[in-house]
Coordinates of C-alpha atoms in Angstrom, one line a residue:
M1 CA -26.7 -7.2 -49.1
T2 CA -28.5 -5.7 -46.2
A3 CA -26.3 -3.2 -44.2
P4 CA -25.7 -4.5 -40.6
E5 CA -27.6 -2.6 -38.0
T6 CA -25.8 -0.1 -35.9
P7 CA -25.5 -1.3 -32.2
P8 CA -26.9 1.0 -29.7
A9 CA -24.3 3.4 -28.0
A10 CA -23.1 1.9 -24.8
T11 CA -23.7 3.9 -21.7
P12 CA -20.3 4.9 -20.3
P13 CA -19.5 3.0 -17.0
K14 CA -19.1 6.1 -15.1
R15 CA -22.6 7.3 -16.0
R16 CA -24.1 4.1 -15.1
V17 CA -22.5 4.5 -11.6
L18 CA -23.3 8.2 -11.4
V19 CA -26.9 8.2 -12.0
P20 CA -28.1 6.0 -9.0
V21 CA -25.6 7.7 -6.9
L22 CA -27.0 11.1 -7.5
A23 CA -30.6 9.8 -7.2
V24 CA -29.7 9.0 -3.5
V25 CA -27.3 11.8 -2.9
L26 CA -29.3 14.6 -4.1
P27 CA -32.6 14.0 -2.1
V28 CA -30.4 13.5 1.1
A29 CA -28.6 16.7 0.4
L30 CA -31.9 18.5 -0.2
L31 CA -33.4 17.1 3.0
F32 CA -30.2 18.1 5.0
G33 CA -30.3 21.5 3.5
V34 CA -33.9 22.0 4.5
L35 CA -33.4 20.7 8.1
E36 CA -30.2 22.8 8.4
G37 CA -32.1 25.9 7.4
A38 CA -34.9 25.2 9.6
A39 CA -32.5 24.6 12.6
R40 CA -30.8 28.0 11.9
I41 CA -34.1 29.8 11.8
R42 CA -35.0 28.1 15.1
E43 CA -31.9 29.5 16.7
V44 CA -33.0 33.1 16.1
W45 CA -35.6 32.4 18.8
V46 CA -33.8 29.5 20.8
P47 CA -30.0 30.1 20.8
P48 CA -27.9 27.1 21.1
L49 CA -26.4 26.2 24.5
M50 CA -23.1 27.3 25.3
V51 CA -20.7 24.3 25.1
D52 CA -17.1 24.3 26.3
L53 CA -15.7 21.6 24.0
G54 CA -12.9 19.7 25.7
Q55 CA -14.0 21.5 28.9
G56 CA -10.6 23.3 29.0
F57 CA -8.4 20.2 28.8
D58 CA -7.6 20.9 25.3
P59 CA -4.4 22.9 25.0
S60 CA -5.5 24.6 21.9
S61 CA -8.5 26.0 23.8
R62 CA -8.1 29.7 24.7
L63 CA -9.8 31.3 27.7
F64 CA -9.7 34.8 26.1
V65 CA -10.1 36.0 22.4
P66 CA -10.2 39.2 20.6
D67 CA -13.5 41.2 20.9
P68 CA -15.1 41.1 17.5
A69 CA -16.4 44.6 18.3
D70 CA -12.9 45.9 19.0
P71 CA -9.9 43.6 18.4
S72 CA -7.8 45.7 20.7
M73 CA -9.7 44.3 23.6
M74 CA -9.8 40.8 24.9
M75 CA -12.9 39.2 26.2
T76 CA -13.8 35.6 27.7
N77 CA -14.2 33.0 24.9
P78 CA -18.0 32.6 24.5
E79 CA -17.4 28.9 25.0
K80 CA -15.8 29.3 28.1
T81 CA -18.7 31.3 29.7
V82 CA -20.2 28.0 30.9
S83 CA -17.4 27.9 33.5
F84 CA -15.9 31.5 33.6
Q85 CA -17.1 34.9 34.5
K86 CA -17.4 37.4 31.5
Q87 CA -14.3 39.4 31.5
R88 CA -12.9 42.2 29.3
F89 CA -9.5 43.9 29.1
A90 CA -7.1 45.7 26.8
R91 CA -4.7 43.5 24.9
S92 CA -2.1 46.0 25.4
K93 CA -2.1 47.1 29.0
P94 CA -2.5 50.9 29.4
P95 CA 0.3 52.9 31.2
R96 CA -0.1 53.0 35.0
T97 CA -2.5 50.1 35.1
L98 CA -2.0 47.5 37.8
R99 CA -3.2 44.1 36.2
V100 CA -3.7 41.2 38.5
F101 CA -5.1 37.8 37.2
A102 CA -6.7 35.5 39.7
L103 CA -6.4 31.8 39.0
G104 CA -8.5 29.0 40.8
G105 CA -11.9 27.2 40.7
S106 CA -15.4 28.1 41.7
S107 CA -14.3 29.9 44.9
V108 CA -12.4 32.5 42.7
N109 CA -15.3 32.5 40.2
Y110 CA -17.7 33.6 43.0
L111 CA -15.3 36.5 44.1
D112 CA -16.6 38.6 41.3
Y113 CA -18.3 41.1 43.7
E114 CA -15.1 41.3 45.9
F115 CA -12.6 41.8 43.2
P116 CA -13.7 45.4 42.1
L117 CA -13.5 46.6 45.9
L118 CA -10.2 45.0 46.1
A119 CA -9.0 46.7 42.8
E120 CA -9.9 50.0 44.3
R121 CA -8.2 49.5 47.5
L122 CA -5.0 48.4 45.7
Q123 CA -5.0 51.3 43.4
K124 CA -5.4 53.6 46.5
A125 CA -2.5 51.9 48.3
L126 CA -0.3 52.1 45.2
A127 CA -1.4 55.5 43.8
D128 CA 2.2 56.6 43.4
R129 CA 2.5 53.9 40.7
Y130 CA -0.9 53.3 39.3
D131 CA -4.0 55.4 38.1
R132 CA -6.0 52.3 38.0
A133 CA -6.1 48.7 38.9
E134 CA -7.9 45.6 37.4
I135 CA -8.3 42.1 38.6
I136 CA -9.2 39.6 36.0
N137 CA -11.3 36.7 37.2
C138 CA -9.9 33.4 36.0
G139 CA -11.8 31.2 38.2
G140 CA -13.4 28.1 36.5
L141 CA -16.1 26.1 37.9
S142 CA -14.8 22.7 38.9
Y143 CA -11.2 23.7 37.6
G144 CA -8.2 22.2 39.3
S145 CA -4.5 22.4 38.9
H146 CA -4.4 20.2 35.8
R147 CA -6.3 22.9 33.8
L148 CA -5.0 26.0 35.7
V149 CA -1.6 25.2 34.3
L150 CA -2.9 25.7 30.9
V151 CA -4.7 28.9 31.8
A152 CA -1.6 30.2 33.4
G153 CA 0.3 29.6 30.2
E154 CA -2.1 31.8 28.4
I155 CA -2.6 34.7 30.8
I156 CA 1.2 35.2 31.3
N157 CA 1.1 36.8 27.7
Y158 CA -1.2 39.6 28.9
T159 CA 1.4 41.4 30.9
P160 CA 0.1 40.6 34.4
D161 CA 1.6 42.6 37.3
L162 CA 0.8 39.8 39.8
V163 CA -0.8 36.4 39.6
M164 CA -2.9 35.2 42.6
V165 CA -3.7 31.4 43.0
Y166 CA -6.3 30.0 45.1
S167 CA -6.9 26.2 44.3
G168 CA -7.3 23.0 46.3
H169 CA -10.9 21.8 46.2
N170 CA -11.2 20.4 42.9
E171 CA -8.2 17.9 42.5
F172 CA -10.5 14.7 42.4
E173 CA -13.5 16.3 40.9
E174 CA -11.3 17.4 38.0
L175 CA -10.4 14.0 37.2
Q176 CA -14.1 13.2 36.9
Q177 CA -14.3 16.1 34.5
L178 CA -11.4 14.8 32.4
R179 CA -13.1 11.6 32.1
L180 CA -16.3 13.2 30.7
S181 CA -14.6 15.8 28.6
G182 CA -14.0 13.8 25.2
V183 CA -10.7 15.5 24.6
E184 CA -9.9 12.9 22.0
V185 CA -12.8 14.0 19.9
S186 CA -13.0 17.7 20.5
A187 CA -11.6 18.6 17.0
A188 CA -14.5 16.6 15.4
Q189 CA -17.1 18.0 17.7
R190 CA -15.8 21.6 17.1
A191 CA -16.1 20.9 13.3
L192 CA -19.5 19.4 13.6
S193 CA -20.9 22.2 15.8
R194 CA -20.7 24.6 12.8
S195 CA -24.1 22.7 11.7
A196 CA -27.1 24.2 13.4
L197 CA -28.8 20.8 12.9
Y198 CA -26.0 19.0 14.8
R199 CA -26.3 21.9 17.6
L200 CA -30.0 21.2 17.8
L201 CA -29.6 17.3 18.3
R202 CA -26.8 18.0 20.7
D203 CA -28.6 20.4 22.8
F204 CA -31.8 18.2 23.0
R205 CA -29.7 15.3 24.4
A206 CA -27.9 17.9 26.8
R207 CA -31.2 19.3 28.0
R208 CA -32.6 15.8 28.6
A209 CA -29.4 14.9 30.6
I210 CA -29.5 18.2 32.7
A211 CA -33.4 17.5 33.6
A212 CA -32.5 14.0 34.7
L213 CA -29.7 15.4 36.9
E214 CA -31.8 18.0 38.4
E215 CA -34.6 15.4 39.1
A216 CA -32.2 13.2 40.7
R217 CA -30.6 15.9 42.8
A218 CA -34.1 16.9 43.9
Q219 CA -34.8 13.4 45.0
R220 CA -31.5 12.9 46.7
D221 CA -31.8 16.4 48.6
L222 CA -35.2 15.1 50.0
A223 CA -33.7 11.8 51.0
V224 CA -30.3 12.8 52.3
S225 CA -29.5 15.6 54.6
L226 CA -25.9 14.8 55.7
P227 CA -23.6 14.5 54.1
D228 CA -24.6 16.3 50.8
A229 CA -23.6 13.9 48.2
S230 CA -24.8 16.0 45.2
K231 CA -21.3 16.4 43.8
T232 CA -19.7 13.2 44.7
W233 CA -19.1 10.1 42.5
D234 CA -18.6 6.4 43.0
Y235 CA -14.9 5.8 42.2
R236 CA -12.6 5.3 45.5
F237 CA -9.0 6.0 45.0
T238 CA -6.3 3.7 46.4
P239 CA -3.8 5.4 48.7
E240 CA -1.4 5.1 45.9
E241 CA -3.7 6.9 43.5
V242 CA -4.2 9.6 46.1
A243 CA -0.6 10.1 46.5
G244 CA -0.3 10.3 42.8
R245 CA -2.9 12.9 42.6
M246 CA -1.3 14.9 45.3
Q247 CA 2.0 14.8 43.5
G248 CA 0.3 16.0 40.3
Y249 CA -1.1 18.9 42.4
R250 CA 2.4 19.8 43.6
E251 CA 3.9 19.7 40.1
N252 CA 1.2 21.7 38.5
L253 CA 1.3 24.6 41.0
A254 CA 5.1 24.4 41.0
A255 CA 4.9 24.9 37.3
I256 CA 2.6 27.8 37.7
L257 CA 4.9 29.4 40.1
R258 CA 8.1 28.8 37.7
L259 CA 6.2 30.2 34.9
C260 CA 5.7 33.5 36.9
R261 CA 9.2 33.5 37.9
D262 CA 10.5 33.1 34.6
H263 CA 8.5 36.0 33.3
G264 CA 9.2 38.2 36.2
V265 CA 5.7 38.3 37.5
P266 CA 5.2 38.1 41.3
A267 CA 2.8 35.3 42.5
V268 CA 0.8 35.0 45.7
I269 CA -0.6 31.5 46.7
G270 CA -3.0 30.7 49.5
T271 CA -4.2 28.0 51.8
V272 CA -7.6 26.7 51.1
P273 CA -10.0 26.1 54.2
S274 CA -12.6 23.4 54.3
N275 CA -15.9 23.3 56.1
L276 CA -15.4 20.7 58.9
V277 CA -18.8 21.3 60.5
K278 CA -20.9 20.1 57.3
P279 CA -18.3 18.5 55.0
S280 CA -19.1 16.6 51.7
L281 CA -18.1 13.0 52.4
P282 CA -19.7 10.3 50.5
G283 CA -20.2 6.7 51.7
P284 CA -18.1 5.3 54.6
D285 CA -16.2 8.5 55.1
G286 CA -19.6 10.3 55.7
R287 CA -20.8 7.7 58.0
R288 CA -17.5 7.8 59.9
Y289 CA -17.8 11.5 60.2
E290 CA -21.4 11.1 61.5
A291 CA -20.3 8.6 64.1
E292 CA -17.1 10.2 65.2
V293 CA -17.3 13.9 64.7
L294 CA -21.0 14.9 65.3
P295 CA -21.1 13.6 68.8
L296 CA -18.0 15.8 69.6
L297 CA -19.6 18.9 68.2
A298 CA -22.8 18.3 70.0
A299 CA -20.8 17.9 73.3
G300 CA -19.1 21.2 72.6
D301 CA -15.7 19.6 72.4
F302 CA -14.7 21.7 69.3
A303 CA -11.1 21.2 69.4
A304 CA -11.4 17.4 69.4
A305 CA -14.1 17.6 66.6
A306 CA -11.9 19.7 64.4
G307 CA -8.9 17.4 64.7
K308 CA -11.0 14.5 64.1
G309 CA -12.6 16.2 61.1
R310 CA -9.4 17.0 59.5
A311 CA -8.0 13.4 60.0
I312 CA -11.2 11.9 58.2
L313 CA -11.1 14.5 55.5
R314 CA -7.4 14.0 54.9
E315 CA -8.0 10.2 54.3
A316 CA -11.3 10.7 52.4
S317 CA -11.4 9.2 48.9
P318 CA -12.8 10.8 46.8
R319 CA -13.2 14.3 48.3
H320 CA -14.4 17.6 46.9
Q321 CA -12.6 20.0 49.3
S322 CA -9.1 20.7 50.3
S323 CA -7.6 18.8 53.3
D324 CA -4.4 19.0 55.3
L325 CA -2.6 17.4 52.4
E326 CA -3.4 20.2 50.0
N327 CA -2.7 22.7 52.4
G328 CA 0.7 21.2 53.4
I329 CA 1.7 21.3 49.9
L330 CA 0.7 24.9 49.4
R331 CA 2.8 25.9 52.6
E332 CA 5.8 23.9 51.2
L333 CA 5.7 25.5 47.8
A334 CA 5.4 28.9 49.3
A335 CA 8.6 28.3 51.2
E336 CA 10.4 26.5 48.4
H337 CA 9.7 29.0 45.8
G338 CA 10.0 32.2 48.1
V339 CA 6.4 33.5 47.4
P340 CA 4.0 35.0 49.8
L341 CA 1.4 32.7 51.5
A342 CA -2.1 34.1 51.9
D343 CA -3.0 31.9 54.9
V344 CA -6.7 31.9 54.4
E345 CA -7.3 28.8 56.4
A346 CA -5.6 30.3 59.5
A347 CA -7.6 33.4 59.2
V348 CA -10.9 31.4 59.0
I349 CA -10.0 29.3 61.9
A350 CA -9.2 32.5 64.0
A351 CA -12.5 34.2 62.9
E352 CA -14.7 31.2 63.7
P353 CA -16.3 31.2 67.2
H354 CA -14.9 28.0 68.3
G355 CA -12.1 27.7 65.7
V356 CA -14.0 25.2 63.6
P357 CA -14.1 26.0 59.9
G358 CA -17.7 26.0 58.9
E359 CA -19.4 27.4 62.0
T360 CA -20.3 30.7 60.4
L361 CA -18.2 31.4 57.2
F362 CA -19.3 28.8 54.8
N363 CA -22.3 28.5 52.3
D364 CA -21.5 24.8 51.8
H365 CA -18.7 22.2 52.1
C366 CA -16.1 24.3 50.4
H367 CA -17.4 27.8 49.3
L368 CA -17.2 30.6 51.7
N369 CA -20.1 32.8 52.4
P370 CA -20.0 36.7 51.6
A371 CA -18.2 37.4 55.1
G372 CA -15.7 34.6 54.3
N373 CA -15.1 35.9 51.0
A374 CA -14.4 39.3 52.2
L375 CA -11.9 37.8 54.8
L376 CA -10.3 35.8 52.1
V377 CA -9.7 38.8 49.9
R378 CA -8.4 40.9 52.9
V379 CA -5.8 38.1 53.5
Y380 CA -4.8 38.2 49.9
E381 CA -4.6 42.0 49.8
K382 CA -2.1 42.0 52.5
E383 CA 0.2 39.5 50.6
I384 CA -0.3 41.2 47.3
L385 CA 0.9 44.6 48.5
R386 CA 3.8 42.8 50.2
A387 CA 4.7 41.1 46.8
L388 CA 4.4 44.5 45.1
G389 CA 6.7 46.0 47.6
A390 CA 4.2 48.0 49.6
G391 CA 3.5 45.8 52.5
G392 CA 4.4 46.6 56.0

């Protein structure tokens, strides 16, 4: 009797699945490895763009991080150098050092020339207490009160002797930034950004977008002289939404002042003047300004022009500069919280030839020129010394 043939060994089910999977996965992994390696080599010559993931709206994001070269020193987070000046200071404040943090938007960011001069004058005025003074610039481009609260919560841990706040131009522009920030996916973006290949693709898209914006801006600048609409956007707020934004502004600044009070740190806030000669007013607000204010300026009726310009700016939506609403809130908060008020707006009005902000002291709709910045810092200097018990 013939013995039965031995049936061929059956391929284990797992192996039948694993072989085709590996046949696909391994080439893909190899291809990714090659591309990742090539992207990393490319970054030796073409460094990736600095990207502020979450744009500062992420509460876990830090403005300052330990310096890798010296952990006893703090430095501006490399991600934040997109929006902030590079700063460096000792984590533990040295004895007899006056440390001032300056919070605000681009108007504070652009004071980096003035701050060392101010620090020198403050140290001399307070030489009996301090051997040196440092002013740490925390002015973020397009930063408004929504994000400054988060910055304040961080810097209060670095033993400040005083916090100065100058903020009012970005309350509506910051809402645009929030809409574009992608806070809900910032954690995933941070994880993906560890890949050089992802950074390459991300930067390619970013550079194309930047080029398109620059081209559009150039075309717009050629076509439009007044008002400058280069930083405006289309959404118009209802009166209720404007009121809500102003309430948020009040609450955010009040939170910063309470934080300083609770930690025994003096604070100085300041009014924020706007250019009323050449404001940035889009759409119907810009047309209204041209029709109602420009003729008054041309006729030399400066008081009427200033009054009309302030009224239009106060009602404008959106606006990218401080109005009487923001400055009214600043004055009220100074009185309510008993903090010194650096009345920069009043000083600018007094210094302009005809009392209209924008005649000589502004570079654009909201940023002061060097003479205006020097005036701003002098006004703050007086109130800082008063807050520190050295004012007249």
